[in-house]
């Protein structure tokens, strides 16, 4: 098995948007921390309409973990009302170097 990744462990790219009390509660910083812990790349930013949005890329199982985290956990002070995931697609290579917070 000379493959860099385990069988069936393709890479996934998913866009996300989280609604609720998610701005001003270190949500981006915690999301970045969780993504880095899982070894994911992508980005996160606040939107002008009070949500947090971004993109995550990495092994399918890890992406699923961050999706669950965005649905249910978030930062300690946050209150998530909804997490939406869109543009899910298989990718052959990561399109980001790291997971960063965009202004």
CSV table of C-alpha atoms in Angstrom, one decimal, residues 32-78:
chain,number,residue,atom,x,y,z
A,32,UNK,CA,-9.8,27.2,13.7
A,33,UNK,CA,-8.5,25.3,16.7
A,34,UNK,CA,-10.8,22.3,16.2
A,35,UNK,CA,-10.0,22.2,12.4
A,36,UNK,CA,-6.3,22.2,13.1
A,37,UNK,CA,-6.7,19.5,15.8
A,38,UNK,CA,-8.4,17.4,13.1
A,39,UNK,CA,-5.8,18.2,10.5
A,40,UNK,CA,-8.2,20.1,8.2
A,41,UNK,CA,-7.5,23.1,6.0
A,42,UNK,CA,-9.8,25.9,4.9
A,43,UNK,CA,-11.0,29.1,6.3
A,44,UNK,CA,-13.6,30.8,8.6
A,45,UNK,CA,-15.0,34.3,8.7
A,46,UNK,CA,-17.8,36.5,10.1
A,47,UNK,CA,-20.4,37.6,7.6
A,48,UNK,CA,-22.2,41.0,7.5
A,49,UNK,CA,-25.5,39.3,8.4
A,50,UNK,CA,-24.4,37.8,11.7
A,51,UNK,CA,-23.4,34.3,10.7
A,52,UNK,CA,-20.0,32.6,10.5
A,53,UNK,CA,-19.1,30.9,7.2
A,54,UNK,CA,-16.2,29.1,5.6
A,55,UNK,CA,-14.9,26.1,3.9
A,56,UNK,CA,-13.3,22.9,5.2
A,57,UNK,CA,-11.2,20.4,3.3
A,58,UNK,CA,-9.6,17.1,4.4
A,59,UNK,CA,-10.2,13.4,4.8
A,60,UNK,CA,-13.9,12.5,4.8
A,61,UNK,CA,-14.1,11.2,8.4
A,62,UNK,CA,-12.4,14.3,9.7
A,63,UNK,CA,-14.7,16.7,7.7
A,64,UNK,CA,-17.7,14.8,9.2
A,65,UNK,CA,-16.2,15.4,12.7
A,66,UNK,CA,-15.9,19.1,12.2
A,67,UNK,CA,-19.5,19.2,10.7
A,68,UNK,CA,-20.8,17.6,13.9
A,69,UNK,CA,-18.8,20.0,16.0
A,70,UNK,CA,-20.2,23.0,14.1
A,71,UNK,CA,-23.7,21.6,14.5
A,72,UNK,CA,-23.6,20.9,18.2
A,73,UNK,CA,-20.6,22.4,20.0
A,74,UNK,CA,-19.0,25.6,18.8
A,75,UNK,CA,-17.3,27.9,21.2
A,76,UNK,CA,-18.2,27.8,24.9
A,77,UNK,CA,-20.3,31.0,24.8
A,78,UNK,CA,-21.9,30.4,21.4
